[in-house]
Structures are given as structure tokens and as C-alpha cells.
mmCIF file with all atom_site columns, C-alpha atoms in Angstrom:
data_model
loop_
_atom_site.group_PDB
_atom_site.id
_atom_site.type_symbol
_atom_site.label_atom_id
_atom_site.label_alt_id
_atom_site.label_comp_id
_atom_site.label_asym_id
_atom_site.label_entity_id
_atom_site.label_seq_id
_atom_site.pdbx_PDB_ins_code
_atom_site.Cartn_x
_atom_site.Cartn_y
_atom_site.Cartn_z
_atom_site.occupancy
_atom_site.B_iso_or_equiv
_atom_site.pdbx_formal_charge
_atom_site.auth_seq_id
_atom_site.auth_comp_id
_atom_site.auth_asym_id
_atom_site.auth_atom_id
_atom_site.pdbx_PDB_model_num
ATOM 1   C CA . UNK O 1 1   ? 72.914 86.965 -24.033 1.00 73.00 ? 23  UNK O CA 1
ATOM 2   C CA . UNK O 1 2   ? 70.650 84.302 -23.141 1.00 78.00 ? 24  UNK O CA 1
ATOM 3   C CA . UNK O 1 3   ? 70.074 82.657 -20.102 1.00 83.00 ? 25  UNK O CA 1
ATOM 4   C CA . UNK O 1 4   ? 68.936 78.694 -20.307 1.00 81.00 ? 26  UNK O CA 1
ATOM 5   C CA . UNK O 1 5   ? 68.386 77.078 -16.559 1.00 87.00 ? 27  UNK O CA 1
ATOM 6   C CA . UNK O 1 6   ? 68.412 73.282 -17.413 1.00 86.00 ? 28  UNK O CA 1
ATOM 7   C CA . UNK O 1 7   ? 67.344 70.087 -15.257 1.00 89.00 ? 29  UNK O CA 1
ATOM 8   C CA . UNK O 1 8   ? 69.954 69.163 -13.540 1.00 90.00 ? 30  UNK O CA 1
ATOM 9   C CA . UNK O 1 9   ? 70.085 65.631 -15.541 1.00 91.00 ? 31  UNK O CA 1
ATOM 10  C CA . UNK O 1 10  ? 70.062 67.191 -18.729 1.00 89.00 ? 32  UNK O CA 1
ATOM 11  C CA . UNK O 1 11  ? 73.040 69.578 -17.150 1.00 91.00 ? 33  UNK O CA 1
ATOM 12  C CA . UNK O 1 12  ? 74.945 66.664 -16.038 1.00 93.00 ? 34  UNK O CA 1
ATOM 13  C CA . UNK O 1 13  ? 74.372 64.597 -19.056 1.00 92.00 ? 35  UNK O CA 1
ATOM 14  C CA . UNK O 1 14  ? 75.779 68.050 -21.237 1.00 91.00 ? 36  UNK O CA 1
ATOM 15  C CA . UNK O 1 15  ? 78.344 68.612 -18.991 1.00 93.00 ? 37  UNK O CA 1
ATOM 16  C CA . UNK O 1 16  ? 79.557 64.933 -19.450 1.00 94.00 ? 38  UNK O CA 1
ATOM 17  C CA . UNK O 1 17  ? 79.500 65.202 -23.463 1.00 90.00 ? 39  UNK O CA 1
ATOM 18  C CA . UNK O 1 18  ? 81.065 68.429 -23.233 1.00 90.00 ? 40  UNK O CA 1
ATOM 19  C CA . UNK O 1 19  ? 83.833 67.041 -21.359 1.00 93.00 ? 41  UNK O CA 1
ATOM 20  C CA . UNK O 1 20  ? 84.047 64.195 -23.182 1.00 92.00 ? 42  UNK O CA 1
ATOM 21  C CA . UNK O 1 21  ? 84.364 65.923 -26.799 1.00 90.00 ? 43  UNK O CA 1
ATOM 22  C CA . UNK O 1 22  ? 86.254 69.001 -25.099 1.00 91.00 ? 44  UNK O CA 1
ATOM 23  C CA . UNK O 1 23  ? 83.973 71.370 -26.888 1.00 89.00 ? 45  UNK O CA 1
ATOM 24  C CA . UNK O 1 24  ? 81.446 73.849 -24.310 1.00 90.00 ? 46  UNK O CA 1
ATOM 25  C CA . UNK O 1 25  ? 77.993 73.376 -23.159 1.00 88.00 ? 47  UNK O CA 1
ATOM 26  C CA . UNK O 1 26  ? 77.373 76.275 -25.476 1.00 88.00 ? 48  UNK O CA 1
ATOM 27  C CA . UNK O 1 27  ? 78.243 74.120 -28.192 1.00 86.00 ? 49  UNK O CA 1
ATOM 28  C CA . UNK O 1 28  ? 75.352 71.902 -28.091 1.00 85.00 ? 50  UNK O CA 1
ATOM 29  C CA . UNK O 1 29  ? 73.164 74.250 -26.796 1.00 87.00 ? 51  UNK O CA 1
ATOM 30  C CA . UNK O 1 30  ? 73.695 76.472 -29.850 1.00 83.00 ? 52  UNK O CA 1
ATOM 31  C CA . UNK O 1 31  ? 73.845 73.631 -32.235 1.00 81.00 ? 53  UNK O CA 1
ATOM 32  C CA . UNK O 1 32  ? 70.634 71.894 -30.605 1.00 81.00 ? 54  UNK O CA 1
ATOM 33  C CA . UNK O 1 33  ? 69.058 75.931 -31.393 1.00 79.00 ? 55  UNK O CA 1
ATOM 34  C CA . UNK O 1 34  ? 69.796 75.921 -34.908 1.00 74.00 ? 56  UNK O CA 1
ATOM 35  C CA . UNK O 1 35  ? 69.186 72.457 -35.533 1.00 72.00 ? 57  UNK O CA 1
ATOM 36  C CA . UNK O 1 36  ? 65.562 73.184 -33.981 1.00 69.00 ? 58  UNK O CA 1
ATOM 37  C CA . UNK O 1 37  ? 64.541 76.040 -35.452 1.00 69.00 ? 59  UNK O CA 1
ATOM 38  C CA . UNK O 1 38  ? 65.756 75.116 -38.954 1.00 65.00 ? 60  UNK O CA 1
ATOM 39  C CA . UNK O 1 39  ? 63.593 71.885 -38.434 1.00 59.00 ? 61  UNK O CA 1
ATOM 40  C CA . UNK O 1 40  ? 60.837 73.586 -37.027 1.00 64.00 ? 62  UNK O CA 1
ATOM 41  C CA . UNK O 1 41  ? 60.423 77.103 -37.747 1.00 67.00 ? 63  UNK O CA 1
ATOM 42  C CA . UNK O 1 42  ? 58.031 77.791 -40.208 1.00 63.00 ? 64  UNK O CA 1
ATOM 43  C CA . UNK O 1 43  ? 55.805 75.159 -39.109 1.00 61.00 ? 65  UNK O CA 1
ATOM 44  C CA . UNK O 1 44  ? 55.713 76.692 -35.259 1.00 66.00 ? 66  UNK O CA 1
ATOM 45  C CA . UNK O 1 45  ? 55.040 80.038 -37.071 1.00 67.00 ? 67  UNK O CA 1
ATOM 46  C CA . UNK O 1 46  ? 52.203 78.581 -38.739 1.00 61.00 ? 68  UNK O CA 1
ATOM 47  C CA . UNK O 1 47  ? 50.378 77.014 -36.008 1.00 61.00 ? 69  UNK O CA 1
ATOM 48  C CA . UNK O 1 48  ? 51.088 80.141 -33.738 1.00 63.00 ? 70  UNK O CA 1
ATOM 49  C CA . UNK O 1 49  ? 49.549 82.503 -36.659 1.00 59.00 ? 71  UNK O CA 1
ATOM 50  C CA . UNK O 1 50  ? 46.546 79.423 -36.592 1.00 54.00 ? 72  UNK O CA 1
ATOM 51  C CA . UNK O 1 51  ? 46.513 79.628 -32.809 1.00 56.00 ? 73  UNK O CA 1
ATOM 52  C CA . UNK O 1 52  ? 46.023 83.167 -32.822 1.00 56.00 ? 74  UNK O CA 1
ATOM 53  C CA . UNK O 1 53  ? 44.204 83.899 -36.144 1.00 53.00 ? 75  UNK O CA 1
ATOM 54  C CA . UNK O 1 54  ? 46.768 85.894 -37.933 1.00 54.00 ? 76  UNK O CA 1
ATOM 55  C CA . UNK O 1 55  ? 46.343 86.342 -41.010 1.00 45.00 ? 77  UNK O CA 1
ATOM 56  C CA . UNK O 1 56  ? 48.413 84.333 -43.787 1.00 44.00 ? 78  UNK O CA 1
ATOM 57  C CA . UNK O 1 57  ? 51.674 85.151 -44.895 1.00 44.00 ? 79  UNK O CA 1
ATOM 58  C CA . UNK O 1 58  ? 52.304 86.073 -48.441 1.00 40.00 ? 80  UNK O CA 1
ATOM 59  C CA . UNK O 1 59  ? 53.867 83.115 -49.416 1.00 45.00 ? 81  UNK O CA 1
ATOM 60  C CA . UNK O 1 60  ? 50.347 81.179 -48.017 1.00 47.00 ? 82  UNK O CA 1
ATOM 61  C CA . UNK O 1 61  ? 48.065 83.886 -49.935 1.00 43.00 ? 83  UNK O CA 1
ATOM 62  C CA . UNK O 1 62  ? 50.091 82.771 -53.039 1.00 52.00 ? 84  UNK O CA 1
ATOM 63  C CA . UNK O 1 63  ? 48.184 79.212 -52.428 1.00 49.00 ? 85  UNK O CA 1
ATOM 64  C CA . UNK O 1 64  ? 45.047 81.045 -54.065 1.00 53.00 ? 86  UNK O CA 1
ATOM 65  C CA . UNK O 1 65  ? 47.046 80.993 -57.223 1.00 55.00 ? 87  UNK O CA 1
ATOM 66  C CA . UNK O 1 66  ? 47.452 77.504 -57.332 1.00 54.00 ? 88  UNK O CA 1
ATOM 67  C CA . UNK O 1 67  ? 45.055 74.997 -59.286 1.00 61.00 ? 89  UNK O CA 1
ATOM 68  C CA . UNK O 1 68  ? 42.827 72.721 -57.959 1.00 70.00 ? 90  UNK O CA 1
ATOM 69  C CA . UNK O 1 69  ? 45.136 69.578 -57.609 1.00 76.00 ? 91  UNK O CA 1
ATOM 70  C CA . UNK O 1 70  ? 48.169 71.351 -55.928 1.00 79.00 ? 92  UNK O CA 1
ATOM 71  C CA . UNK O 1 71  ? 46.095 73.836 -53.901 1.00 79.00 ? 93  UNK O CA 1
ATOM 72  C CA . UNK O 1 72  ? 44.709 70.534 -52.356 1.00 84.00 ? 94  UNK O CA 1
ATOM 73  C CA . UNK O 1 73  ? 48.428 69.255 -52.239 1.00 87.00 ? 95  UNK O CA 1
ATOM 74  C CA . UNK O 1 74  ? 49.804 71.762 -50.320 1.00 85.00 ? 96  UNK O CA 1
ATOM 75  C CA . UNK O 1 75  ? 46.870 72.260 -47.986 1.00 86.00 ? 97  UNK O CA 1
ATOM 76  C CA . UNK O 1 76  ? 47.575 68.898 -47.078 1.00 90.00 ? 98  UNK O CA 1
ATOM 77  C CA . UNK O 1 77  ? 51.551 69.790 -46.631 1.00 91.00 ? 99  UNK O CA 1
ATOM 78  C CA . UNK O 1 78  ? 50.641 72.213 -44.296 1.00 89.00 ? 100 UNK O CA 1
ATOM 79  C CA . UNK O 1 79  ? 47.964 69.824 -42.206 1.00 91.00 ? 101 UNK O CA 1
ATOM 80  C CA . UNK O 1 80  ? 50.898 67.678 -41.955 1.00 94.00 ? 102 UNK O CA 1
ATOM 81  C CA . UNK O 1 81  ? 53.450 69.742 -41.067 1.00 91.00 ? 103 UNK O CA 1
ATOM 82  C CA . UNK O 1 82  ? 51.048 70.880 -38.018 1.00 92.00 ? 104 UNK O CA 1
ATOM 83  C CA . UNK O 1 83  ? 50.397 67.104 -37.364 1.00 94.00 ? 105 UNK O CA 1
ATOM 84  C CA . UNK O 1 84  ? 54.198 66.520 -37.110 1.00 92.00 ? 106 UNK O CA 1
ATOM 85  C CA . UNK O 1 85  ? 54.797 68.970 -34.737 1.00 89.00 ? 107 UNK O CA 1
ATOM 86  C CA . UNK O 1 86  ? 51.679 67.725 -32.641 1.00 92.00 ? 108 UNK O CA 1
ATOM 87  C CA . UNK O 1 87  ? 53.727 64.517 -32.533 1.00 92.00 ? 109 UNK O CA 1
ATOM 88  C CA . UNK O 1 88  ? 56.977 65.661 -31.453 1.00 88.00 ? 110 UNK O CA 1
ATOM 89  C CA . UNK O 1 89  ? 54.708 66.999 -28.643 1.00 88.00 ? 111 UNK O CA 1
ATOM 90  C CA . UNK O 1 90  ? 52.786 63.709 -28.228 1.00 92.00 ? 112 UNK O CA 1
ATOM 91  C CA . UNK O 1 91  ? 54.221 60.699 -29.691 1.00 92.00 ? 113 UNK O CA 1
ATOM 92  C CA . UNK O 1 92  ? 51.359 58.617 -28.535 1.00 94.00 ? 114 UNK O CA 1
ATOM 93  C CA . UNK O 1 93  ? 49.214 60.484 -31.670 1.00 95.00 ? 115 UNK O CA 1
ATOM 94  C CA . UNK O 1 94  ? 51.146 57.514 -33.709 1.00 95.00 ? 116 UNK O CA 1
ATOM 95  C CA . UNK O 1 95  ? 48.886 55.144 -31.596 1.00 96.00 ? 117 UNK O CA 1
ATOM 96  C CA . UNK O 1 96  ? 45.393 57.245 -32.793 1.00 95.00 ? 118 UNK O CA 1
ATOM 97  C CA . UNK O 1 97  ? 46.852 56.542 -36.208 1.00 96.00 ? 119 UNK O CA 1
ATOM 98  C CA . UNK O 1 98  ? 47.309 53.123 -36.110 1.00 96.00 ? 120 UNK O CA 1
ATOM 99  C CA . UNK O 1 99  ? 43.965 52.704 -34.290 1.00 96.00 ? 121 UNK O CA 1
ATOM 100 C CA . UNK O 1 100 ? 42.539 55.062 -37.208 1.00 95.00 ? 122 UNK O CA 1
ATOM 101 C CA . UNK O 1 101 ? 43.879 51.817 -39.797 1.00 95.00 ? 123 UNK O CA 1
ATOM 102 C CA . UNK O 1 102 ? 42.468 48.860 -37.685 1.00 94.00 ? 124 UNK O CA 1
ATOM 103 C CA . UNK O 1 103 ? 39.252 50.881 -37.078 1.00 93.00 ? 125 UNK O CA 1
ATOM 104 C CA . UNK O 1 104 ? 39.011 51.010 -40.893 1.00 91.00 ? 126 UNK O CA 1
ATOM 105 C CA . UNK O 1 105 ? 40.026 47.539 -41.518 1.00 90.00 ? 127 UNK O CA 1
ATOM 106 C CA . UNK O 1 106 ? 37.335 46.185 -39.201 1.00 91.00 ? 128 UNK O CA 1
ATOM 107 C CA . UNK O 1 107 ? 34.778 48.641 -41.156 1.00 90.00 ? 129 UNK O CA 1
ATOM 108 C CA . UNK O 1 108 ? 35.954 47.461 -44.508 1.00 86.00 ? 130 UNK O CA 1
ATOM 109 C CA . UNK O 1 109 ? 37.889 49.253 -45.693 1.00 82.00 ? 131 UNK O CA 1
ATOM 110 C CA . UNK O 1 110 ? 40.928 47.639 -47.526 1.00 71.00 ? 132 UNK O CA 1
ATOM 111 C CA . UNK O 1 111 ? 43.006 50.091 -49.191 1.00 77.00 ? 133 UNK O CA 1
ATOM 112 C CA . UNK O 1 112 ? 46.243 49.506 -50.557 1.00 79.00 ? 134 UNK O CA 1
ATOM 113 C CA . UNK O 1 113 ? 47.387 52.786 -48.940 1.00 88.00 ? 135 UNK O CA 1
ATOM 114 C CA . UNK O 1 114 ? 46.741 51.705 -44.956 1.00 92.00 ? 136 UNK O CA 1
ATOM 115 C CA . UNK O 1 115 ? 49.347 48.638 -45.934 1.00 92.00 ? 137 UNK O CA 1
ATOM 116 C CA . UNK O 1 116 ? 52.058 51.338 -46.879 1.00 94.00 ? 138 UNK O CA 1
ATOM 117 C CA . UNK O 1 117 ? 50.768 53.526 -43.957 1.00 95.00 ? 139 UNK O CA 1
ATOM 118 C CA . UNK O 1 118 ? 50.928 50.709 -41.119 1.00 95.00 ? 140 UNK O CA 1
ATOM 119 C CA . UNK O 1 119 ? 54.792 49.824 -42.893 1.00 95.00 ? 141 UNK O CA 1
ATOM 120 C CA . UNK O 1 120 ? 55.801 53.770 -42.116 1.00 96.00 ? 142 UNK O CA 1
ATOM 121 C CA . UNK O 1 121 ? 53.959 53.920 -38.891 1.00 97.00 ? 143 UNK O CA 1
ATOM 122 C CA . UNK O 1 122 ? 55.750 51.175 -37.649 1.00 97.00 ? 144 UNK O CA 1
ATOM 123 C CA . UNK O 1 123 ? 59.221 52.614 -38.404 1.00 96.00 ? 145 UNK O CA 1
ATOM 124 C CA . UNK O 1 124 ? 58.183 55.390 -35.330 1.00 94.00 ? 146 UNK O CA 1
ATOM 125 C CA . UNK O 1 125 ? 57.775 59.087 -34.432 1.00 93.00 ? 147 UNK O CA 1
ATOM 126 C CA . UNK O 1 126 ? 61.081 60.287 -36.117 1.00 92.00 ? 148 UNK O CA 1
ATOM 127 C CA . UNK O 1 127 ? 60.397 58.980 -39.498 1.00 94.00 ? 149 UNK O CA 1
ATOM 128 C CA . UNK O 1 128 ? 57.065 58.956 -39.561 1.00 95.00 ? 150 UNK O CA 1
ATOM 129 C CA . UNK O 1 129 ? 57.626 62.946 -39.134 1.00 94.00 ? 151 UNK O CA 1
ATOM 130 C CA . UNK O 1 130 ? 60.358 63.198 -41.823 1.00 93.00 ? 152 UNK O CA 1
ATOM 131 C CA . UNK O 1 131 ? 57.837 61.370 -44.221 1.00 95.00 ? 153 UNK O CA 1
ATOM 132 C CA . UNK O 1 132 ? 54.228 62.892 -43.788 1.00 95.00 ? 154 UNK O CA 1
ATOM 133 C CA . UNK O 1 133 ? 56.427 66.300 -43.571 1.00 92.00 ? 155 UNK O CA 1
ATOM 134 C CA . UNK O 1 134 ? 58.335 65.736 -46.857 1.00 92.00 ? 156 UNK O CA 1
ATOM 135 C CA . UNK O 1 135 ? 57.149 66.726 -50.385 1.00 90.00 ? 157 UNK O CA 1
ATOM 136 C CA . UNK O 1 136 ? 58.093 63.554 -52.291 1.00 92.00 ? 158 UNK O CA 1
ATOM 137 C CA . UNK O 1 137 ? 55.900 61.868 -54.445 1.00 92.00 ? 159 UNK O CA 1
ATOM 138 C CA . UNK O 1 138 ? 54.926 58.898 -52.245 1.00 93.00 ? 160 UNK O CA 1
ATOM 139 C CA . UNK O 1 139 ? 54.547 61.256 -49.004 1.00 94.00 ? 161 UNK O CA 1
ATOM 140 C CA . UNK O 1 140 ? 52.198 63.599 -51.229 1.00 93.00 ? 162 UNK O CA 1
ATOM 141 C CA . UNK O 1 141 ? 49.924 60.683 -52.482 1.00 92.00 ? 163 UNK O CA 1
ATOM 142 C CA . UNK O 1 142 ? 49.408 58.988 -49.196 1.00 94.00 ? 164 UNK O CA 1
ATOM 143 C CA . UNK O 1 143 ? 48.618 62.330 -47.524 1.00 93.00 ? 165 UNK O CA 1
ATOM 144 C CA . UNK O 1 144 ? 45.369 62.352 -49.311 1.00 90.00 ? 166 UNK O CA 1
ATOM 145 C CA . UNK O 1 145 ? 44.464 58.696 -47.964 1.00 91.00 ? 167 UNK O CA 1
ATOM 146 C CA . UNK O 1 146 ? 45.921 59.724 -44.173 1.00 94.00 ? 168 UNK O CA 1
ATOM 147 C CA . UNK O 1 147 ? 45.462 57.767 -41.020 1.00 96.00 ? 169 UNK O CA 1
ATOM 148 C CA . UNK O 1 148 ? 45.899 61.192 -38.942 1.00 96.00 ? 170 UNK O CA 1
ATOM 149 C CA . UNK O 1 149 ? 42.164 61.786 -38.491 1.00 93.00 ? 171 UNK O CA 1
ATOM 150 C CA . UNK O 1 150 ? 40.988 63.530 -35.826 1.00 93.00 ? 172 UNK O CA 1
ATOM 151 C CA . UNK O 1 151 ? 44.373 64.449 -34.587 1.00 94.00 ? 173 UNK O CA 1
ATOM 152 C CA . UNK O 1 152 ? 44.078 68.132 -35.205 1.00 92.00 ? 174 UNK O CA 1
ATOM 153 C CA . UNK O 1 153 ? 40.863 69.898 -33.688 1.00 90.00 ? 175 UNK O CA 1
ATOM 154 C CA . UNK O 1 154 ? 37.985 70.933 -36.209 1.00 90.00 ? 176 UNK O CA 1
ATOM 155 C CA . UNK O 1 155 ? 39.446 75.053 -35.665 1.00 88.00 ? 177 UNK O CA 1
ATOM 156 C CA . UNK O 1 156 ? 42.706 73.929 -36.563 1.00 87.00 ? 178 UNK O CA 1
ATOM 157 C CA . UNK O 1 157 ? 41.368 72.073 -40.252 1.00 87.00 ? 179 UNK O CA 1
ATOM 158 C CA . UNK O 1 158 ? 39.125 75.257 -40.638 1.00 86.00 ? 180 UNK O CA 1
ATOM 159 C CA . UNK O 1 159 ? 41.788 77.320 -40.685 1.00 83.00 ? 181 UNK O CA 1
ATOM 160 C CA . UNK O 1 160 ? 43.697 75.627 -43.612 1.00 81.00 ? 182 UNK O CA 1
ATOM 161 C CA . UNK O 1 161 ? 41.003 75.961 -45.558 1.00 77.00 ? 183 UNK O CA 1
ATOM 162 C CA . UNK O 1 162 ? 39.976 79.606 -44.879 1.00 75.00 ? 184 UNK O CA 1
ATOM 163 C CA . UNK O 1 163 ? 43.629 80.420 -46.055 1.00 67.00 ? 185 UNK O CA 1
ATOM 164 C CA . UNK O 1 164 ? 42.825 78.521 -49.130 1.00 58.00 ? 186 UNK O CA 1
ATOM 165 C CA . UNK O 1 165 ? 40.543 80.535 -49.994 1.00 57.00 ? 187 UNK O CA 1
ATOM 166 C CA . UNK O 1 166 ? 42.033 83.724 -49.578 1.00 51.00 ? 188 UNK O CA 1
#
């Protein structure tokens, strides 16, 4: 058995759904769980084992196996995955990335990428964290051209690529 002490808004703002639906505060504290942690469970695994310098799992030593192209591919996955969970922390990192695009503009820079970036930034923190954490085509190709810069530290990028080359 767990015990969860809540706020007491968020425990009157349960207690009102719960009433309201007739189901417990249990309910949505399980479901709210499990929702979570099937979200974000292997990406808060990966940034504790990056966090504390754990070595890789064997399903991250596999990357070595990979060719150039998707090693590269799902290096960035990875990046990104730790990125989106930096922004459910921070949503203001959506600001450093549209600063990143106008930054790059006013350098020169005029990529057909930063339009479709600055369309998916603007659609905010929730989707912009389903997309740069998805593995579709678009998501995969735009990762390589990504206004995130800078947004994880220099020891966090060193460790993707030290597990690369393992």
C-alpha cells in the first residue's frame, strides 16, 4: 500500500471529480500512475541511468549494431525523448526553441525545416512532445535540423554518444 499526501487543491479538485463520476480517488490516482509511467518510463530510466552513469541497457548496446544512418537516427530519438521530458519539467524550454529559430533567421539561415518547426512549436508543449518523441518519418527528419540546442547540458549529449559507441 501506498501512501500519496496531496495539496489540498488537487485533493479537493479529486474529491469533486470523484464525486461527480461516482468512481474513488483511487481511481484517478491509479489511472493518472499508469498513464504516467507508460508515457514516461523508459525515458525517466534513461536519463536516471545518464544522471548517474549506468551503464546502457542491452537493448541501447544493440545501437552498436546499427549502421551509420539509423545509429544517428536513434541517437537522436533518444536526445529527444530526454528533451521531452525536460519540457514537461519546464515548458518555457519551447521559448529557447523558438528563440533558437529567430536567432538563426537573423544569422541567415533560411531553412525550409525552421518553417515546419515554428508551425509545431506553435501548436505547444503537449504536441510538440508527442512529435519530437515519435518515430514517424517527418518527426525523424526534422530531428536532425532541431531547434532544441542547448537545451540539454554538454554531459547529457556526451553521454548519447558514448553509448553509441559501445
Amino acid at each position: 500500500m501506498i501512501a500519496v499526501r496531496l495539496s489540498p487543491e488537487i485533493e479537493a479538485r479529486l474529491e469533486k471529480l470523484a464525486k461527480a463520476t461516482r468512481r474513488t480517488k483511487s481511481h484517478y490516482i491509479r489511472e493518472a500512475l499508469v498513464r504516467y509511467l507508460g508515457e514516461r518510463e523508459e525515458t525517466l530510466l534513461a536519463l536516471a541511468r545518464i544522471e548517474t552513469g549506468e551503464s546502457a541497457s542491452s537493448g541501447e548496446a544493440a545501437w552498436s549494431t546499427l549502421s551509420g544512418h539509423a545509429r544517428i537516427d536513434r541517437r537522436s530519438l533518444a536526445m529527444h525523448r530526454a528533451i521531452a521530458e525536460k519540457l514537461l519539467l519546464n515548458p518555457g524550454i519551447l521559448e529557447k526553441a523558438k528563440e533558437n529559430i529567430r536567432r538563426w533567421r537573423r544569422q541567415g539561415v533560411n531553412e525550409y525545416c525552421m518553417e515546419e518547426w515554428e508551425v509545431i512549436l506553435a501548436k505547444g508543449v503537449d504536441e510538440v512532445i508527442r512529435f519530437i518523441r515519435s518515430e514517424s518519418e517527418d518527426a525523424t527528419r526534422l530531428r536532425h535540423s532541431t531547434p532544441f540546442a542547448g537545451v540539454l547540458t554538454p554531459r547529457e549529449r556526451w553521454k548519447f554518444y558514448e553509448k553509441i559507441r559501445a
